[in-house]
Amino acid sequence: MAARALFSRKTLTSSSIIASHSRGLQTFTLPDLSYDYGALEPAISGEIMQLHHQKHHQTYITNYNKAIEQLDLALSKGDASTAVKLQSAIKFNGGGHINHSIFWKNLTPVREGGGEPPHGSLGWAIDTHFGSFEALIQKVNAEGAALQGSGWVWLGLDKELKRLVVETTGNQDPLVTKGANLVPLLGIDVWEHAYYLQYKNVRPDYLKNIWKVINWKYVSEVYEAESPQS
Amino acid sequence: MNSLLPSTFSLLPSPSAFLPHHSHGFSYLASPTSFTFSNKERRCLRNDGPVETAPKFELKPPPYPLNALEPIISQETLEYHWGKHHRAYVENLNKQIAGTDLEGKSLEDIIVISYNKGDILPAFNNAAQAWNHDFFWESIKPGGGGKPSGDLLKLIERDFGSFERFIDELKIAATTQFGSGWAWLAYKDNRLDVGNAVNPLATEEDKKLVVVKSPNAVNPLVWGYYPLLTIDVWEHAYYLDFQNRRPDYISLFIDKLVSWEVVSSRLEQAKVLIAEKEKEDERKKREEEEELLTGGSRAQMYPYSDAEGIVE
């Protein structure tokens, strides 16, 4: 702060520092869910949903905000080593916020259409790339169960190759870390905190049941918005 | 980058040969002064190929009843953590290595071989997790905690400044291991931490305690360190009892469960192994020097041979 006070707009030859500060820092707040914590039962318990949203997601946001505030300060001082040191916390916590924000939208209660398979262009694309809807589910379940430690299993769209892909990412890495052209359509959290209170060590059962509350309508909308019109 | 680390394992006694004891590992707690080096055993087994009767790894129970760590770690957690997770690692490892080159090798050897200098092979996760959990159960005890004494405390104070600063560092490692993994106290012998070179001037001070964290199944054996203590920070280790409150689990684990006696005896064992290894290094160096001397007199003949056109 002291370093910044030494400068005034007039004396700075480079305007970049001023510019970044005049933009202000965009921090995040916890997004609301469009359903109650208990609304996904019995597939996912209300207790899990509440902890997952209020505690885990909130912690990623808190720590991301903290990290970018520190980054902002470091950049304003020209402190490169602190800026570099903060990268892992930004990637982890920022990734946690990105991934969970997608995850909540990927889910919806059964009475609001949860689990209803996709129709239209996404349905066609799934049949084309994976053989069938059931084959896609099997592939996601197999890759999600095989993932070591904490992470995510994704259905994504490769915008360049114009095809659907199933990918996994470790920890809180967002899908884009697996390829700049990859857009996440559906992400399933396979961290133990996503299922342990209910499913304990049996991750495959969690994966089997989560399909009952997948919001394919939302997934289809993202797919259509991201698909190049032909 | 670390080519000098794992490769030493094939020539020298594994630093882990004494930790923890396995069906065909080595029971250091039972007989702290007698341990066997695994290289001889490995050589015998290598040419035999897969043997149908090769002993399988066994799931060893923790050295206390499953409810003994309550209220910090509940019986329910141990029933899953040991009874399901640990069991699955052991059983899957046995299935995975049956009929392969890895069958019959010590668990420590399987870990280092399948780590494959970071490009991990399929058996690594189960092998390392089987080992990590044995090591974990033995790192703690009911009524543990407090403060270490003797050599261990002296080294902690030397290498971290104070016991309190060491605890802070351990807590930071355990809370900032993003995702699943482990936090460790390990003893490191005479290698500078430069990753791409051998310490040119090894001194006694280079042997030091370090706090490290590792993702998923990775453990310090793969870096050639001597593990002394570990905290499991996979969520399954604490989620039933602490949910998202990992820092609370870590604090109570350190304050109430750590068995400093076991950590101390592991340190002593590490020192013994390092001393043995150094003796072996010294012997090899002498042999090489002697060979060089005898080879040297032959080398003097070469100019003449060369003149006669005897070249390859």
XYZ file of C-alpha atoms in Angstrom:
542
model
C 0.000 0.000 0.000
C 2.837 2.328 0.883
C 4.394 1.700 -2.500
C 1.170 2.637 -4.207
C 0.822 5.828 -2.209
C 4.115 7.019 -3.609
C 2.640 7.211 -7.056
C 0.035 9.516 -8.368
C -1.695 9.348 -11.707
C 0.480 12.162 -12.968
C 3.829 10.662 -12.107
C 3.124 7.187 -13.477
C 4.437 6.697 -16.946
C 2.667 3.384 -17.396
C -1.071 3.496 -17.043
C -1.474 -0.251 -16.681
C -1.284 -0.293 -12.911
C -3.867 2.434 -12.590
C -6.089 0.755 -15.126
C -6.173 -2.529 -13.266
C -7.128 -0.744 -10.098
C -9.729 1.504 -11.561
C -11.465 -1.606 -12.938
C -12.001 -2.838 -9.402
C -11.712 -6.364 -8.238
C -14.467 -8.804 -9.130
C -14.945 -11.163 -6.204
C -17.537 -13.925 -6.052
C -20.413 -14.781 -3.791
C -22.089 -18.138 -3.312
C -24.749 -18.684 -5.988
C -28.186 -19.835 -4.839
C -29.496 -23.242 -5.794
C -32.716 -23.397 -7.782
C -33.980 -26.279 -5.610
C -34.050 -27.185 -1.914
C -31.208 -29.127 -0.347
C -33.508 -32.100 0.220
C -35.056 -32.006 -3.243
C -32.589 -34.445 -4.801
C -33.297 -37.217 -2.275
C -32.963 -40.144 -2.303
C -30.235 -39.840 -4.968
C -28.301 -37.242 -2.932
C -29.169 -36.539 0.699
C -30.087 -33.077 1.929
C -27.254 -33.202 4.446
C -24.698 -33.745 1.682
C -26.187 -30.977 -0.451
C -26.176 -28.497 2.403
C -22.572 -29.182 3.441
C -21.445 -29.327 -0.142
C -23.008 -25.992 -1.043
C -22.770 -23.991 2.196
C -19.384 -25.244 3.385
C -17.316 -26.630 0.535
C -18.379 -24.297 -2.273
C -18.361 -21.329 0.116
C -14.781 -22.169 1.176
C -13.585 -22.224 -2.439
C -15.160 -18.814 -2.959
C -13.752 -17.370 0.260
C -10.256 -18.610 -0.536
C -10.453 -17.549 -4.173
C -11.500 -14.038 -3.161
C -8.705 -13.910 -0.618
C -6.164 -15.073 -3.197
C -7.166 -12.574 -5.873
C -7.102 -9.746 -3.359
C -3.553 -10.770 -2.465
C -2.753 -11.063 -6.156
C -4.129 -7.608 -6.807
C -1.946 -6.193 -4.065
C 1.101 -8.101 -5.286
C 0.582 -6.880 -8.855
C 0.177 -3.315 -7.693
C 3.533 -3.592 -5.942
C 5.165 -5.366 -8.839
C 5.785 -8.324 -6.523
C 6.175 -11.111 -9.078
C 7.200 -13.840 -6.679
C 4.058 -13.446 -4.579
C 1.966 -13.314 -7.751
C 3.446 -16.612 -8.924
C 3.098 -18.188 -5.495
C -0.625 -17.447 -5.513
C -1.276 -19.318 -8.763
C -1.898 -22.723 -7.204
C -4.440 -21.334 -4.731
C -6.165 -19.403 -7.512
C -6.328 -22.460 -9.756
C -7.608 -24.722 -6.984
C -10.146 -22.395 -5.416
C -11.177 -20.702 -8.643
C -11.570 -24.136 -10.213
C -13.644 -25.235 -7.237
C -15.988 -22.293 -7.758
C -16.262 -22.816 -11.533
C -16.866 -26.549 -11.226
C -19.431 -26.393 -8.449
C -21.342 -23.603 -10.205
C -21.733 -25.921 -13.190
C -22.517 -28.931 -11.005
C -25.496 -27.325 -9.251
C -27.050 -26.459 -12.615
C -26.465 -29.993 -13.846
C -28.797 -31.305 -11.157
C -32.554 -31.012 -10.748
C -35.236 -32.852 -8.767
C -37.012 -35.767 -10.449
C -40.345 -33.925 -10.349
C -38.800 -31.132 -12.370
C -37.508 -33.445 -15.060
C -34.380 -34.805 -13.363
C -33.053 -37.862 -15.168
C -35.151 -37.447 -18.313
C -32.834 -38.341 -21.211
C -32.013 -35.625 -23.707
C -33.814 -35.308 -27.003
C -33.047 -33.209 -30.031
C -29.562 -32.433 -31.222
C -27.758 -33.492 -28.022
C -29.568 -36.842 -28.050
C -28.439 -37.375 -31.635
C -24.891 -36.341 -30.865
C -24.708 -38.767 -27.938
C -25.936 -41.638 -30.119
C -23.457 -40.694 -32.822
C -20.397 -40.411 -30.581
C -21.070 -43.050 -27.962
C -23.476 -45.478 -29.628
C -26.303 -44.863 -27.199
C -27.330 -42.899 -24.120
C -26.722 -46.015 -21.984
C -23.240 -46.406 -23.439
C -22.415 -42.809 -22.477
C -23.588 -43.404 -18.904
C -21.491 -46.554 -18.692
C -18.428 -44.731 -19.936
C -18.851 -41.830 -17.507
C -19.447 -44.239 -14.608
C -16.387 -46.303 -15.474
C -14.096 -43.289 -15.786
C -15.522 -41.638 -12.694
C -15.052 -44.794 -10.629
C -11.487 -45.265 -11.862
C -10.367 -41.731 -11.047
C -7.787 -41.817 -8.246
C -8.344 -39.477 -5.362
C -10.446 -36.358 -5.843
C -11.719 -34.957 -9.100
C -14.418 -34.648 -11.717
C -15.733 -36.626 -14.661
C -17.072 -34.574 -17.548
C -19.166 -34.731 -20.657
C -17.693 -31.972 -22.768
C -17.905 -30.529 -26.235
C -14.739 -30.179 -28.268
C -15.617 -27.081 -30.256
C -12.851 -27.524 -32.747
C -13.364 -31.208 -33.538
C -17.113 -30.691 -33.110
C -17.559 -33.779 -31.025
C -18.554 -34.887 -27.569
C -15.896 -36.148 -25.212
C -15.760 -37.808 -21.804
C -12.834 -36.541 -19.726
C -11.694 -36.567 -16.123
C -9.828 -33.848 -14.245
C -7.979 -34.141 -10.936
C -8.812 -32.135 -7.814
C -10.544 -28.888 -8.839
C -9.032 -28.545 -12.284
C -11.737 -27.228 -14.623
C -12.315 -29.052 -17.915
C -10.514 -26.361 -19.891
C -7.226 -27.597 -18.365
C -7.620 -30.676 -20.593
C -7.882 -28.623 -23.763
C -8.569 -25.026 -24.705
C -11.415 -26.085 -27.026
C -13.291 -28.062 -24.409
C -16.584 -26.700 -23.104
C -18.116 -28.425 -20.071
C -21.682 -29.631 -20.611
C -22.040 -31.916 -17.594
C -19.672 -32.329 -14.664
C -19.995 -34.948 -11.942
C -18.139 -34.329 -8.704
C -16.359 -37.489 -7.551
C -14.686 -35.957 -4.524
C -15.517 -38.061 -1.496
C -17.312 -35.074 0.068
C -19.868 -35.325 -2.744
C -21.105 -38.735 -1.628
C -19.333 -40.075 1.467
C -21.990 -39.429 4.138
C -24.469 -41.450 2.095
C -22.499 -43.881 -0.063
C -19.291 -44.238 1.989
C -16.626 -46.094 0.011
C -19.042 -47.195 -2.744
C -18.484 -44.483 -5.344
C -20.011 -46.613 -8.141
C -23.424 -46.562 -6.377
C -23.312 -42.772 -6.178
C -22.497 -42.615 -9.876
C -25.307 -45.036 -10.686
C -27.857 -42.964 -8.778
C -26.858 -39.480 -9.785
C -28.273 -39.991 -13.287
C -31.758 -39.887 -11.705
C -31.302 -36.183 -10.976
C -29.334 -34.977 -13.998
C -30.804 -31.925 -15.651
C -30.503 -32.924 -19.329
C -32.619 -29.962 -20.338
C -29.886 -27.633 -19.059
C -27.137 -29.767 -20.620
C -28.965 -29.613 -23.976
C -29.294 -25.846 -23.789
C -25.563 -25.428 -23.212
C -24.839 -27.865 -26.029
C -27.075 -26.002 -28.456
C -25.689 -22.633 -27.470
C -22.097 -23.834 -27.880
C -22.542 -25.953 -31.014
C -21.503 -24.265 -34.226
C -24.609 -23.935 -36.395
C -24.265 -25.974 -39.545
C 15.039 -35.173 -13.002
C 15.110 -37.665 -10.162
C 16.880 -40.454 -11.970
C 19.403 -40.713 -9.202
C 16.774 -41.397 -6.605
C 14.731 -44.458 -7.508
C 17.622 -46.153 -9.281
C 19.574 -46.291 -6.051
C 16.928 -48.583 -4.679
C 17.944 -51.405 -6.939
C 21.472 -51.361 -5.614
C 21.050 -50.372 -2.024
C 18.849 -51.447 0.812
C 15.496 -49.844 0.466
C 15.065 -47.185 3.149
C 11.661 -48.645 3.691
C 12.691 -52.224 4.170
C 11.928 -51.832 7.829
C 8.659 -49.944 7.578
C 5.987 -51.103 8.193
C 6.053 -54.849 8.621
C 4.245 -56.914 6.066
C 3.680 -60.536 5.334
C 6.898 -60.423 3.391
C 8.148 -57.072 4.450
C 10.299 -56.632 7.494
C 9.179 -56.424 11.042
C 11.255 -53.663 12.505
C 9.113 -53.100 15.547
C 9.461 -56.697 16.612
C 13.204 -56.798 16.091
C 14.544 -53.316 15.772
C 18.144 -54.327 15.257
C 17.766 -57.107 12.726
C 16.597 -56.346 9.262
C 17.320 -57.915 5.947
C 18.079 -56.212 2.710
C 15.688 -56.976 -0.002
C 18.022 -57.036 -2.988
C 19.143 -60.600 -2.435
C 15.587 -61.788 -2.109
C 14.592 -59.957 -5.234
C 17.380 -61.481 -7.252
C 16.300 -64.956 -6.233
C 12.735 -64.334 -7.193
C 13.350 -62.567 -10.439
C 14.299 -65.642 -12.402
C 11.685 -67.883 -10.876
C 8.904 -66.092 -12.684
C 5.415 -66.073 -11.297
C 4.977 -68.745 -8.680
C 1.496 -69.964 -7.936
C 2.223 -70.137 -4.248
C 3.739 -66.649 -4.019
C 2.570 -65.179 -0.738
C -0.101 -62.563 -1.008
C -0.151 -59.306 0.866
C -2.364 -59.426 3.902
C -4.598 -56.805 5.420
C -3.092 -56.294 8.832
C -5.390 -54.815 11.506
C -4.402 -51.592 13.271
C -2.429 -52.263 16.474
C -5.460 -51.265 18.641
C -9.210 -51.997 18.692
C -11.295 -50.128 16.117
C -13.015 -48.067 18.818
C -9.773 -47.141 20.589
C -9.303 -43.791 18.844
C -12.727 -42.446 19.800
C -13.918 -39.760 20.092
C -11.390 -38.317 17.630
C -11.648 -41.049 15.031
C -14.852 -43.017 15.405
C -15.204 -46.771 15.181
C -17.454 -46.227 12.163
C -14.679 -44.336 10.368
C -12.191 -47.111 11.101
C -14.657 -49.781 9.997
C -14.799 -48.104 6.598
C -11.286 -46.723 6.417
C -9.550 -49.926 7.442
C -12.285 -52.475 6.750
C -13.242 -51.195 3.293
C -10.738 -48.735 1.826
C -7.527 -50.307 3.094
C -8.865 -53.790 2.389
C -9.730 -52.841 -1.192
C -6.213 -51.540 -1.836
C -4.659 -54.783 -0.575
C -7.091 -57.085 -2.366
C -6.896 -55.174 -5.625
C -3.114 -55.144 -5.460
C -3.007 -58.906 -5.021
C -5.276 -59.364 -8.035
C -3.341 -56.835 -10.056
C 0.110 -58.356 -9.581
C -0.867 -62.027 -9.736
C 1.132 -63.638 -12.525
C 3.155 -60.491 -13.269
C 6.818 -59.664 -12.672
C 5.792 -57.797 -9.551
C 4.470 -60.886 -7.819
C 6.755 -61.983 -4.994
C 8.474 -58.627 -4.646
C 8.353 -56.641 -1.431
C 5.681 -53.976 -1.177
C 8.355 -51.271 -1.057
C 9.961 -52.557 -4.245
C 6.598 -52.672 -6.001
C 5.965 -49.055 -4.982
C 9.276 -47.777 -6.322
C 9.144 -49.864 -9.503
C 5.543 -48.984 -10.324
C 6.092 -45.294 -9.508
C 8.304 -45.498 -12.569
C 9.893 -42.102 -11.976
C 6.543 -40.379 -11.959
C 5.036 -42.020 -15.024
C 3.022 -44.320 -12.799
C 2.100 -47.897 -13.692
C -1.275 -49.430 -12.758
C -0.103 -51.202 -9.582
C 1.234 -48.027 -8.009
C -1.946 -46.679 -6.474
C -2.938 -49.891 -4.728
C 0.610 -50.746 -3.641
C 1.356 -47.308 -2.240
C -2.038 -46.996 -0.569
C -1.653 -50.437 1.046
C 1.699 -49.319 2.432
C 0.529 -45.824 3.399
C -2.347 -47.160 5.472
C -0.199 -49.671 7.374
C 2.207 -46.844 8.086
C -0.668 -44.560 9.092
C -2.255 -46.988 11.594
C 1.114 -47.464 13.252
C 1.765 -43.721 13.420
C -1.007 -43.226 15.952
C -2.270 -44.730 19.184
C -4.957 -44.112 21.765
C -3.679 -41.539 24.242
C -0.969 -40.319 21.906
C 0.083 -36.760 21.236
C 2.181 -34.608 23.498
C 5.748 -33.913 22.589
C 8.622 -36.093 21.396
C 11.904 -36.299 23.297
C 15.520 -37.289 22.787
C 17.150 -37.234 19.366
C 13.895 -36.659 17.541
C 13.131 -33.505 19.503
C 16.707 -32.287 19.064
C 16.511 -32.748 15.299
C 13.091 -31.111 15.137
C 14.458 -28.096 16.984
C 17.539 -28.013 14.788
C 15.676 -28.305 11.493
C 12.487 -26.326 12.211
C 13.589 -23.929 14.938
C 11.186 -25.276 17.543
C 8.601 -27.995 18.071
C 5.839 -25.399 17.698
C 7.166 -24.236 14.352
C 7.416 -27.820 13.163
C 3.779 -28.399 14.146
C 2.759 -25.249 12.263
C 4.554 -26.451 9.168
C 2.998 -29.907 9.420
C -0.467 -28.379 9.804
C 0.044 -26.128 6.810
C 1.180 -29.081 4.685
C -1.847 -31.132 5.747
C -4.412 -28.361 5.230
C -3.007 -27.180 1.904
C -2.718 -30.578 0.248
C -5.303 -29.743 -2.418
C -7.532 -32.756 -2.879
C -6.697 -36.239 -1.618
C -3.287 -37.039 -0.225
C -0.955 -37.210 2.735
C 1.245 -34.967 4.881
C 4.535 -36.378 6.129
C 7.471 -35.917 8.427
C 10.407 -37.592 6.734
C 14.138 -37.928 7.187
C 16.226 -37.102 4.206
C 19.806 -38.246 3.812
C 22.641 -36.441 2.155
C 21.100 -35.078 -0.952
C 20.683 -31.416 -1.657
C 17.205 -30.507 -2.752
C 18.149 -29.493 -6.272
C 16.416 -32.240 -8.175
C 18.972 -32.586 -10.926
C 22.305 -33.178 -9.252
C 24.017 -35.213 -6.586
C 25.168 -33.303 -3.559
C 28.848 -32.732 -4.318
C 29.856 -32.135 -0.701
C 27.720 -34.213 1.576
C 27.876 -33.261 5.226
C 26.174 -34.474 8.357
C 23.919 -31.388 8.278
C 22.465 -32.449 4.965
C 20.703 -35.251 6.772
C 17.639 -33.522 7.981
C 13.964 -33.698 8.789
C 11.531 -32.369 6.233
C 7.777 -31.824 6.103
C 6.294 -32.774 2.754
C 2.857 -33.353 1.303
C 1.963 -35.780 -1.447
C -1.070 -36.192 -3.689
C -3.299 -39.281 -3.763
C -1.170 -42.399 -3.199
C 2.297 -40.871 -3.532
C 4.625 -41.268 -0.548
C 8.171 -40.090 0.230
C 9.682 -43.511 -0.563
C 9.495 -42.598 -4.213
C 11.843 -39.674 -3.578
C 14.244 -41.805 -1.570
C 13.248 -40.254 1.772
C 12.711 -42.113 5.039
C 9.109 -41.526 6.192
C 8.642 -41.073 9.945
C 5.033 -39.900 10.388
C 1.995 -39.393 8.202
C -1.443 -37.789 8.321
C -4.026 -39.123 5.900
C -5.927 -36.176 4.447
C -8.116 -38.071 2.036
C -11.646 -37.028 2.915
C -12.568 -40.614 3.785
C -10.117 -40.379 6.715
C -12.170 -37.729 8.492
C -15.411 -36.961 6.707
C -17.758 -39.035 8.904
C -16.339 -37.402 12.026
C -15.384 -33.900 10.885
C -17.129 -33.351 7.516
C -15.488 -30.345 5.840
C -13.514 -29.359 8.954
C -10.168 -30.791 7.931
C -8.176 -28.358 10.129
C -9.976 -29.626 13.273
C -9.154 -33.225 12.368
C -5.503 -32.328 11.809
C -5.194 -30.470 15.128
C -6.746 -33.265 17.165
C -4.744 -35.873 15.278
C -1.502 -34.141 16.240
C -2.535 -33.216 19.796
C -4.093 -36.534 20.811
C -3.097 -39.398 18.547
C 0.457 -39.239 17.205
C 2.697 -41.939 18.658
C 6.009 -40.100 19.078
C 7.623 -43.319 20.329
C 6.998 -44.934 16.951
C 8.193 -41.824 15.127
C 11.388 -41.842 17.224
C 12.082 -45.506 16.571
C 11.565 -44.949 12.845
C 14.142 -42.167 12.982
C 16.634 -44.452 14.694
C 16.015 -47.133 12.083
C 16.491 -44.629 9.292
C 19.844 -43.613 10.735
C 20.951 -47.245 10.966
C 19.949 -47.865 7.372
C 21.674 -44.749 6.148
C 24.862 -45.757 7.984
C 24.690 -49.206 6.372
C 24.145 -47.631 3.000
C 27.116 -45.341 3.442
C 29.329 -48.271 4.402
C 28.186 -50.050 1.267
C 28.867 -46.937 -0.837
C 32.320 -46.678 0.705
C 33.064 -50.334 -0.057
C 31.978 -49.899 -3.667
C 34.046 -46.780 -4.045
C 37.100 -48.630 -2.746
C 36.475 -51.494 -5.155
C 36.161 -49.086 -8.044
C 39.372 -47.340 -7.066
C 41.213 -50.646 -6.824
C 39.877 -51.658 -10.198
C 40.990 -48.364 -11.620
C 44.483 -48.955 -10.286
C 44.840 -52.404 -11.840
C 43.078 -51.185 -14.971
C 45.479 -48.258 -15.022
C 48.535 -50.440 -15.537
C 46.810 -52.150 -18.429
C 45.922 -48.791 -19.923
C 49.613 -47.984 -20.220
C 49.890 -50.792 -22.733
C 47.431 -49.126 -25.057
C 49.742 -46.729 -26.848
C 51.702 -49.753 -28.064
C 48.612 -51.689 -29.004
C 47.317 -48.697 -30.800
C 50.495 -48.343 -32.768
C 50.029 -51.857 -33.996
C 46.630 -50.937 -35.270
C 44.673 -52.932 -32.732
C 41.579 -50.809 -32.601
C 37.966 -51.762 -32.639
